[in-house]
Coordinates of C-alpha atoms in Angstrom, one line a residue:
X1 CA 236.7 75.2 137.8
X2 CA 235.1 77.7 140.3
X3 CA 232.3 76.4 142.6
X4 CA 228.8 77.4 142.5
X5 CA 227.6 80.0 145.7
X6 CA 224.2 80.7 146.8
X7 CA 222.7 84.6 145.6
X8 CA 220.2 86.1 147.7
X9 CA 217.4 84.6 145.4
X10 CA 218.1 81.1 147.1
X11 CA 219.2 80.0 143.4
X12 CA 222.7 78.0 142.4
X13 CA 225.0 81.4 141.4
X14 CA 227.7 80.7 139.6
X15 CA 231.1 82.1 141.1
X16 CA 232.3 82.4 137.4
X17 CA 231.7 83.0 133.9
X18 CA 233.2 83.3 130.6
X19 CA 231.8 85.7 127.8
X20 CA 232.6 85.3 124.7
X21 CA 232.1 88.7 122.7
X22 CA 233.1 91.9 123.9
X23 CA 230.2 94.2 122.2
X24 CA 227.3 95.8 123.5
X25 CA 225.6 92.7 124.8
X26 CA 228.9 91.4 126.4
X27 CA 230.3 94.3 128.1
X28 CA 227.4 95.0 129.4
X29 CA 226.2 91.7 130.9
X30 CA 230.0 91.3 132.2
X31 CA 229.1 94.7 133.9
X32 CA 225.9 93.5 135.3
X33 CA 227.7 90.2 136.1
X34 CA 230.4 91.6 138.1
X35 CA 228.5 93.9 140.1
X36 CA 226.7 90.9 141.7
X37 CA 230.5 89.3 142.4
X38 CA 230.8 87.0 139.7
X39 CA 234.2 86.6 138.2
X40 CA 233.9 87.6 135.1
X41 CA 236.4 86.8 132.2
X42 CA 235.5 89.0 128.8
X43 CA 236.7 87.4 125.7
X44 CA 237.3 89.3 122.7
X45 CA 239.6 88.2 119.5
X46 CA 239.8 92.6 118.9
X47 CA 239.7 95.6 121.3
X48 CA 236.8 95.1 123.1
X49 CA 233.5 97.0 120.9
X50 CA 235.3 97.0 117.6
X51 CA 232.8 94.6 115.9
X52 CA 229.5 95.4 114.5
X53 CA 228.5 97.3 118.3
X54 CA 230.4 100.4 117.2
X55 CA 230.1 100.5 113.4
X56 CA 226.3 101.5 113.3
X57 CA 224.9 104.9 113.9
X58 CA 224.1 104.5 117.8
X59 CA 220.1 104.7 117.6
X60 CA 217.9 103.9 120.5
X61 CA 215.2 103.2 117.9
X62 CA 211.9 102.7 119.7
X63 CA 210.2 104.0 117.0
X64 CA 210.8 100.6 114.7
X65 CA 210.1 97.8 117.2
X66 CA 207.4 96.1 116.6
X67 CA 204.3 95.6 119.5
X68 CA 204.9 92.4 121.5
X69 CA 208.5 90.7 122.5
X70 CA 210.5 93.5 120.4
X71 CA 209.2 96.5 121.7
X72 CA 209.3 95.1 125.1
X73 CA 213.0 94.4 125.1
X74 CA 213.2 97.4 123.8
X75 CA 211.7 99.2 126.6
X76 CA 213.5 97.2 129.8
X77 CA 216.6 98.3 127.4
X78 CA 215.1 102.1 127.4
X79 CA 215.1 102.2 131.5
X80 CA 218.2 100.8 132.0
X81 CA 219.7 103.6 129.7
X82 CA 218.6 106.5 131.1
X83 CA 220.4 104.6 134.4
X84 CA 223.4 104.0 132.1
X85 CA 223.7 107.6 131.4
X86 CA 224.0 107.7 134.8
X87 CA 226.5 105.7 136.3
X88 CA 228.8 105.3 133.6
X89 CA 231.5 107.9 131.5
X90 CA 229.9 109.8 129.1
X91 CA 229.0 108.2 125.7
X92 CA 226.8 111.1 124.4
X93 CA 223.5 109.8 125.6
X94 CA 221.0 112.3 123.5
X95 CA 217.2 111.7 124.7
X96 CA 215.5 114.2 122.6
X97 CA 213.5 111.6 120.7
X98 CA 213.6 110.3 116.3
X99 CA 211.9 112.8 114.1
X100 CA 210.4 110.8 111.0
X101 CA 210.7 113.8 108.3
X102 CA 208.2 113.3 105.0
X103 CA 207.0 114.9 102.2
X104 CA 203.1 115.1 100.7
X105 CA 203.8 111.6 98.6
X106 CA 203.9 110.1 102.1
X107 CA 200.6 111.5 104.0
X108 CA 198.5 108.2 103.4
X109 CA 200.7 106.6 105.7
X110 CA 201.0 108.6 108.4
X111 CA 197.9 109.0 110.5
X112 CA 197.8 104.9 110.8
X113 CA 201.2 104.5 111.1
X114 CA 200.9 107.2 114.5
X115 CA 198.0 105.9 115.9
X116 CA 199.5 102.5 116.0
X117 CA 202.3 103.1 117.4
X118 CA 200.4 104.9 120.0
X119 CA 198.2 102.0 120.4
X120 CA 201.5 100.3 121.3
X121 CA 202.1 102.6 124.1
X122 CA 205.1 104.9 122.4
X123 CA 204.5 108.6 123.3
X124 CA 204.5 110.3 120.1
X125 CA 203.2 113.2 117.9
X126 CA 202.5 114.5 114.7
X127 CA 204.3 117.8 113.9
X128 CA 204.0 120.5 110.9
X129 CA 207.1 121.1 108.8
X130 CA 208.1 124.3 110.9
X131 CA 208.0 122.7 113.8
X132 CA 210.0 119.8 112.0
X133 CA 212.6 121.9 110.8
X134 CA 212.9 123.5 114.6
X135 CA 213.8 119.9 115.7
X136 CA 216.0 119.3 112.2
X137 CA 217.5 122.8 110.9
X138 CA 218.7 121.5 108.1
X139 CA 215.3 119.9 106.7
X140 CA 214.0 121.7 103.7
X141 CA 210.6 123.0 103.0
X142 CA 209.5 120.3 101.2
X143 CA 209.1 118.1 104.3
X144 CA 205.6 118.9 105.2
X145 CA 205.7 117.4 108.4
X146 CA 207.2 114.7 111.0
X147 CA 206.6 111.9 113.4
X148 CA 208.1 113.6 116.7
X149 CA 208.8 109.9 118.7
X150 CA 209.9 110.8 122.2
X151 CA 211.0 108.0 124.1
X152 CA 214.1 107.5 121.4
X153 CA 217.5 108.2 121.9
X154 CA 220.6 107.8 120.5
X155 CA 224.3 107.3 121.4
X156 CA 228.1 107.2 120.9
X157 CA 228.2 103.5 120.2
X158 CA 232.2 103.0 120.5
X159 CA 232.1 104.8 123.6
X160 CA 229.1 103.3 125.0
X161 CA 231.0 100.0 124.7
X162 CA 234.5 101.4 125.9
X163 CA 232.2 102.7 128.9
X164 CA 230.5 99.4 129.9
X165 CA 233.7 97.7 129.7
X166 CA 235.6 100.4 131.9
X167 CA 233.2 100.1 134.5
X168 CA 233.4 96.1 133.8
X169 CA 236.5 96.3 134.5
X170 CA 236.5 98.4 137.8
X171 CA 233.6 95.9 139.3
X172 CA 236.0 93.2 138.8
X173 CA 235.7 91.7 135.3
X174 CA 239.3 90.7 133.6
X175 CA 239.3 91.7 129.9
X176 CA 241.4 88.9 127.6
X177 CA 242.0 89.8 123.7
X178 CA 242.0 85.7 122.4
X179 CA 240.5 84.4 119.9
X180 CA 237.7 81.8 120.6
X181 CA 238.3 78.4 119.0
X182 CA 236.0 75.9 120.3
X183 CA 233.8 75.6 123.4
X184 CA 235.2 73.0 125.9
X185 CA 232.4 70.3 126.6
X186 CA 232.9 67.5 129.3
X187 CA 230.3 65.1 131.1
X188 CA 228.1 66.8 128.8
X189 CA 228.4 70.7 129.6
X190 CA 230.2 73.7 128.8
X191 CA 233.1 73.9 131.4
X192 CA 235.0 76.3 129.6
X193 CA 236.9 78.0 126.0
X194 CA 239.9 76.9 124.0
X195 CA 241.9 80.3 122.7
X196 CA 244.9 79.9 120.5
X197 CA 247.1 80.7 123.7
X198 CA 245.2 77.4 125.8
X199 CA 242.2 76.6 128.3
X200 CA 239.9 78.7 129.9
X201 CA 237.6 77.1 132.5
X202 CA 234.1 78.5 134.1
X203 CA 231.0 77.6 135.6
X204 CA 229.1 78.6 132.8
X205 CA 230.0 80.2 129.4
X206 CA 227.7 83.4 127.6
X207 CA 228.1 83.2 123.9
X208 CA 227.6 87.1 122.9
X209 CA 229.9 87.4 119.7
X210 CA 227.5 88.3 117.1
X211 CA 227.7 87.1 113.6
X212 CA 230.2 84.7 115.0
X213 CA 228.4 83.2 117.2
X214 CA 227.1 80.6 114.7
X215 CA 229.9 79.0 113.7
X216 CA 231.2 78.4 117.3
X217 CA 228.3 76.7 118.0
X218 CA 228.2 75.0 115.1
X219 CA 232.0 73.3 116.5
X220 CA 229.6 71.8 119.3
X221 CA 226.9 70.4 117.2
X222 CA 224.5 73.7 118.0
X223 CA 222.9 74.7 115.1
X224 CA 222.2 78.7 114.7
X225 CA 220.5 79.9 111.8
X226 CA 221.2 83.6 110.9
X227 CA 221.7 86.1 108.1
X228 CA 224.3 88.3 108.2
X229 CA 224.1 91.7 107.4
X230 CA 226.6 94.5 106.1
X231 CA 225.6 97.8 107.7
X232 CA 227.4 100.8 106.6
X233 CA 228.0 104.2 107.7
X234 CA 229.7 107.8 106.6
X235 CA 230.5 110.7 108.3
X236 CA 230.9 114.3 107.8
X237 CA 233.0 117.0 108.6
X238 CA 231.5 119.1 111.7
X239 CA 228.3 121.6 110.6
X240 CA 227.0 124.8 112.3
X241 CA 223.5 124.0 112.8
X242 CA 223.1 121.4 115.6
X243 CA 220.1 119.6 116.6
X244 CA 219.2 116.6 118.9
X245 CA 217.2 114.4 117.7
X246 CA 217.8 111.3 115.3
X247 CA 216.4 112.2 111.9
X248 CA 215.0 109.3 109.5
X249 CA 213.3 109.6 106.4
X250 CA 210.3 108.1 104.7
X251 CA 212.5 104.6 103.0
X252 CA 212.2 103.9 107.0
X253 CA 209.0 102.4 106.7
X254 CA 209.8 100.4 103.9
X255 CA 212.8 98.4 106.1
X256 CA 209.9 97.3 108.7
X257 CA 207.2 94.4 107.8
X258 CA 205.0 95.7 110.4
X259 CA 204.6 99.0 108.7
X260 CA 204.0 97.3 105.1
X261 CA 201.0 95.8 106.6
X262 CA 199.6 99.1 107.8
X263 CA 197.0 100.4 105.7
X264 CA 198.1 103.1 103.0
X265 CA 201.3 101.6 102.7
X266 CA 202.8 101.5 99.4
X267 CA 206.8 101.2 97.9
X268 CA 205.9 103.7 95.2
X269 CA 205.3 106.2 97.7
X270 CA 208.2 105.5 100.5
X271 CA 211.1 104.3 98.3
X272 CA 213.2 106.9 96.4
X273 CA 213.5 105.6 92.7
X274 CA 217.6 105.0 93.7
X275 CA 216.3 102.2 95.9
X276 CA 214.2 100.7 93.3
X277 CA 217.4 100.7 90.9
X278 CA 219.2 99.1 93.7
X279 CA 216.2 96.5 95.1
X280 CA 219.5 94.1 97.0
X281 CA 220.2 97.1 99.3
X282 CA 217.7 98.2 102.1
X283 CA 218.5 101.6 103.9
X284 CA 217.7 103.3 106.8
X285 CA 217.5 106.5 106.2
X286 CA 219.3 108.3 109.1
X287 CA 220.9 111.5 109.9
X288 CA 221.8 111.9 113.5
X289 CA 225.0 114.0 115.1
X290 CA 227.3 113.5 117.2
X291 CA 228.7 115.9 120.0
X292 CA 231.5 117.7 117.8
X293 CA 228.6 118.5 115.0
X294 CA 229.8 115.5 113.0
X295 CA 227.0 114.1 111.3
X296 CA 226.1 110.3 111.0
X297 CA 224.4 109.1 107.4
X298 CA 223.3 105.7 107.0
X299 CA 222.4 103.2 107.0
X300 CA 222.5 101.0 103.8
X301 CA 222.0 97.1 104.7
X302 CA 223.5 94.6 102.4
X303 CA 223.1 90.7 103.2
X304 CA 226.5 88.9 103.1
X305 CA 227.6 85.2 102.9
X306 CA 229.1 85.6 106.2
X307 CA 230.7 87.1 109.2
X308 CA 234.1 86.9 107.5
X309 CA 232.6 88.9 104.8
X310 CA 234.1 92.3 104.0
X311 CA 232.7 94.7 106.5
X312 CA 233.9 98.0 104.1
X313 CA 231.3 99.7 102.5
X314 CA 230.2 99.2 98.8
X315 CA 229.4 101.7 95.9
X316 CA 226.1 100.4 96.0
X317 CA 225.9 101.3 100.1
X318 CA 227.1 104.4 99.7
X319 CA 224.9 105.6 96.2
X320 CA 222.0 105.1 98.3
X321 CA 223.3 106.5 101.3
X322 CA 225.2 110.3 99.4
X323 CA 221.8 110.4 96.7
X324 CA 218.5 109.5 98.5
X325 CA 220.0 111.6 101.4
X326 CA 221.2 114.0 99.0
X327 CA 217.9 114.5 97.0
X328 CA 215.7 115.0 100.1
X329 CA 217.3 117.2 102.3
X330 CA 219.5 118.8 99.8
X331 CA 221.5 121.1 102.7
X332 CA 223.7 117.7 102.8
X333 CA 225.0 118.1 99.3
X334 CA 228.3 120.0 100.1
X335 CA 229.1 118.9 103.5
X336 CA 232.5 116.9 102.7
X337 CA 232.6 113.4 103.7
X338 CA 235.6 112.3 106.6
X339 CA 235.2 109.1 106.4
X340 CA 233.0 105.6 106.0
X341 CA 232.6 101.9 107.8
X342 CA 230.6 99.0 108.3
X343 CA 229.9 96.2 110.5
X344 CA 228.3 92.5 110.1
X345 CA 225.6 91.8 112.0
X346 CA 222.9 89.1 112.4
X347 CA 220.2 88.4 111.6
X348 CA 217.3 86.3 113.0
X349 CA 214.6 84.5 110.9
X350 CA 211.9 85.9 112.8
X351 CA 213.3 89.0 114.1
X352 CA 214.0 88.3 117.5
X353 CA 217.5 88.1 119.0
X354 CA 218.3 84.9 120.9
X355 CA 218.9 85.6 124.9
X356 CA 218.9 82.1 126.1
X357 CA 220.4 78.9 127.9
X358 CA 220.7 75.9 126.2
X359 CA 218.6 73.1 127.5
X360 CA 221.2 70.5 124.7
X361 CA 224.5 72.0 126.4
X362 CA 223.9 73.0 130.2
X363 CA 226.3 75.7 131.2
X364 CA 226.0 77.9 128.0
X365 CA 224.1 80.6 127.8
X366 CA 223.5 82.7 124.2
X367 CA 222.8 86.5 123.4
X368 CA 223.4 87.1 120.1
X369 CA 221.2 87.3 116.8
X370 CA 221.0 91.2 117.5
X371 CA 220.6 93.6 114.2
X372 CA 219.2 96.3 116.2
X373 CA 221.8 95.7 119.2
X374 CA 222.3 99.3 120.2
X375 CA 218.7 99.5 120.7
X376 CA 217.6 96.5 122.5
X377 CA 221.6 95.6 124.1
X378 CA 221.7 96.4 127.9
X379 CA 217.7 94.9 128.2
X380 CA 219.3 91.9 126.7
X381 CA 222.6 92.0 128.8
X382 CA 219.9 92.4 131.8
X383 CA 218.3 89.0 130.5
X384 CA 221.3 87.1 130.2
X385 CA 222.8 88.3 133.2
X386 CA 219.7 86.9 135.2
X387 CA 220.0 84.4 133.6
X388 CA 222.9 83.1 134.4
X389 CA 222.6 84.2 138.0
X390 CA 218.8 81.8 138.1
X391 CA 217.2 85.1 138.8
X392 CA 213.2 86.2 137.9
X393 CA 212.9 88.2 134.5
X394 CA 211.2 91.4 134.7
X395 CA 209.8 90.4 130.8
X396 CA 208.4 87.4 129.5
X397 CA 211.7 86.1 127.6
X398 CA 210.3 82.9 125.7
X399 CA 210.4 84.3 122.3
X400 CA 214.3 85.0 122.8
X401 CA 214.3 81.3 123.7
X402 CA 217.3 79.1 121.7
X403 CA 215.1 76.4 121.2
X404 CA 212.6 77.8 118.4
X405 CA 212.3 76.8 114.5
X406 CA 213.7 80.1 113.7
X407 CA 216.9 79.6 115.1
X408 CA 217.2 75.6 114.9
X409 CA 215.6 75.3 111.4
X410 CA 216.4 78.4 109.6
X411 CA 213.9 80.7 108.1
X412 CA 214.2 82.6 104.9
X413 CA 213.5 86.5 104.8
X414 CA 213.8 89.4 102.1
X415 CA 215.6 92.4 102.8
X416 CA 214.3 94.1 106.0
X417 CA 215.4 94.4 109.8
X418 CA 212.2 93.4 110.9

C-alpha cells in the first residue's frame, strides 16, 4: 500500500485511490483526483460509462431540484460544467436553457410554480406560445405558453463520460475493466478491492458504482438503502428543424413532490389520461436533440427489484413515452424511431445522493444514490474528490452524509424522482 503525502492544505493526502464505478461520478472524481497527483486506479466491470451515466437523456436539469441541499449541488455541478466544456473533448454541451411547454389545462400552476423557483434563485421566465415555439419549432399551437429556465443545460452523456475518462487518463489515472467482488478490510479499514483476476491495494477506496453499490457494501456489513429505478429512452431518426433547448412537458411536474405541494397543483390537470391507465410508470416528459438532429424522448421510470434487473425498455415505458409525447406535440407522430435503451439507477429515500466517508469503515469513501446523476455528477465528483484529499467544501455537504436514517434505515417512497 501507497503512503500518505502532505497537500498544500496541511491535511494527510492520500498517494492513492481506488474507484469503484466508472460513470459520471467516477470518471470525473478520478479526473479531479489525478490532477492533484493522486494515483488513481478506475474500476469498471464494462467500458467505462456504459451503466445507467449514459442511458438517460443527458439533462442538466436545474429546473427540478428542489431549494436547499439539491439545488445547491446542483449549482457547484452547474459551474464546473461550463469549465468542463472547456477543458475537455467535446460532448455536446448545449447551454440554451429547459423550456417547460403547457397548454390552458395547466395555467393554475404556473405563476406559483415560477415565482418559486425564482424565490430559489433560478433565472427564469414566462414566455407566450410564439415565443415557445421560437425556442421549440416543433411545438404546436396548442401550447399556450412555457417556462423559459436559463441556467439548464444538457449534454452527450456517453461522451461526457468517454471525455472525463480520456482526460483521466492523460492526468495519470489507469483505467482496469474487473469486476468488483468484495472490498478488502484489515485492522479495521478499507485497504483495498478483490476482482476476479486478484488484489488491488490503496490508501482509500471511493465506491461510485451506482445501483451496485449496495450490495458491495452490503459484503462488509454496510447497509445502503436504495430503490432502483429503470429509466428508458428512444431515439429518432435525424429531423430538419433544430432547436437548443431541452423541452419537457407538463407530466414534469407531477414526477417532483415539491411541485405537488405548490398551490394549484392538481394530477387531473398535469397527467395525460395514458399515465393514469398506467399509475406504476412515472415519466419525464422530455424531448431534447442531439447534434446530428436525432432527437431524445423519454423518460419513463419504472421501479425494479434490482440492479440486476433488465435494463431494456418495457411496452409499458415506451406507450407512455410514443402516446403522451405523441398526443401533445403531434409533429412527433411520423418521425421513425432508431432505436431504444435504459439504465438502472438509484434511488435515495429522501432524495439526496450519498457523497460521503464512512465513519464504521475508515478509508472508504461513497458517491452513489444518484437518479439525477447527469445533473448533479461533476458537483458531486468535486465533493468526493475533496474529500478524499481532507480538503474544505465549497457547500455544506451533511445532508449527502452516509450516516442518515435514509440511507441506514430505509425509507419508503411512491413513484417520483424527488
Amino acid at each position: 500500500m501507497s503512503t500518505t503525502t502532505s497537500s498544500s492544505t496541511g491535511a494527510n493526502q492520500p498517494a492513492s485511490t481506488i474507484i469503484v464505478g466508472a460513470g459520471i461520478i467516477g470518471a470525473a472524481t478520478a479526473l479531479f483526483l489525478a490532477r492533484e497527483g493522486v494515483q488513481v486506479t478506475l474500476v469498471d466491470r464494462d467500458q467505462a460509462g456504459r451503466g445507467a451515466s449514459s442511458r438517460n437523456a443527458g439533462y442538466i436539469s436545474m429546473i427540478t431540484r428542489s431549494g436547499g441541499p439539491q439545488l445547491e449541488l446542483a449549482q457547484l455541478s452547474r459551474t464546473l460544467y461550463s469549465r468542463l466544456a472547456e477543458e475537455l473533448d467535446d460532448f455536446e454541451f448545449r447551454a440554451n436553457g429547459a423550456l417547460v411547454y403547457y397548454y390552458e389545462e395547466q395555467l393554475p400552476l404556473i405563476e406559483g410554480f415560477v415565482e418559486r423557483r425564482q424565490a430559489d434563485g433560478l433565472p427564469m421566465e414566462i414566455v407566450d406560445g410564439d415565443r415557445a415555439r421560437e425556442l421549440c419549432p416543433l411545438l404546436p399551437e396548442e401550447v399556450i405558453g412555457g417556462i423559459h429556465s436559463k441556467s439548464d443545460c444538457y449534454l452527450h452523456p456517453e461522451k461526457f463520460v468517454d471525455s472525463l475518462t480520456a482526460a483521466a487518463v492523460k492526468a495519470g489515472a489507469e483505467v482496469v475493466q474487473a469486476d468488483v467482488l468484495d472490498l478488502v478490510v484489515e485492522g479495521g479499514r478499507c485497504v483495498g478491492v478483490r476482482t476476479e483476476t486478484g488484489v488491488r491495494r490503496a490508501d482509500t477506496v471511493a465506491v461510485t458504482a451506482g445501483s451496485w453499490t449496495a450490495e458491495l457494501l452490503a459484503k462488509a456489513g454496510l447497509p445502503f438503502h436504495v430503490l432502483h429505478m429503470r429509466m428508458q429512452m428512444a431515439e429518432t431518426a435525424p429531423v430538419e428543424e433544430r432547436f437548443g433547448v431541452a423541452a419537457y412537458g407538463p407530466s414534469l411536474f407531477h414526477e417532483y413532490a415539491f411541485v405537488r405541494e405548490l398551490p394549484g397543483y392538481d394530477d387531473d390537470i398535469v397527467l395525460h389520461p395514458l399515465q393514469h391507465i398506467m399509475p406504476e410508470v412515472g415519466l419525464l416528459e422530455l424531448v431534447c436533440q442531439r447534434a446530428d438532429g436525432r432527437l431524445w424522448l423519454g423518460c419513463p421510470i419504472e421501479f425494479v427489484d434490482g440492479p440486476d434487473a433488465s435494463p431494456n425498455p418495457t411496452v409499458a415505458g415506451m406507450a407512455q413515452t410514443f402516446g403522451v409525447l405523441g398526443d401533445h406535440v403531434p409533429s412527433l407522430q411520423h418521425i421513425p424511431v432508431e432505436r431504444t435503451w435504459g439504465g438502472i439507477a438509484p434511488q435515495t429515500g429522501d432524495g439526496l445522493p450519498v457523497v460521503s466517508g464512512v465513519a464504521a469503515l475508515p478509508g472508504l469513501y461513497v458517491g452513489s444514490g444518484h437518479a439525477y446523476g447527469a445533473t448533479v455528477g461533476p458537483g458531486s465528483a468535486r465533493v468526493l474528490a475533496d474529500l478524499v484529499l481532507g480538503r474544505p467544501q465549497e457547500i455544506d455537504i451533511a445532508p449527502f452524509r452516509y450516516d442518515r436514517p435514509a440511507i441506514t434505515e430505509g425509507m419508503a417512497r411512491a413513484v417520483s424522482l424527488g
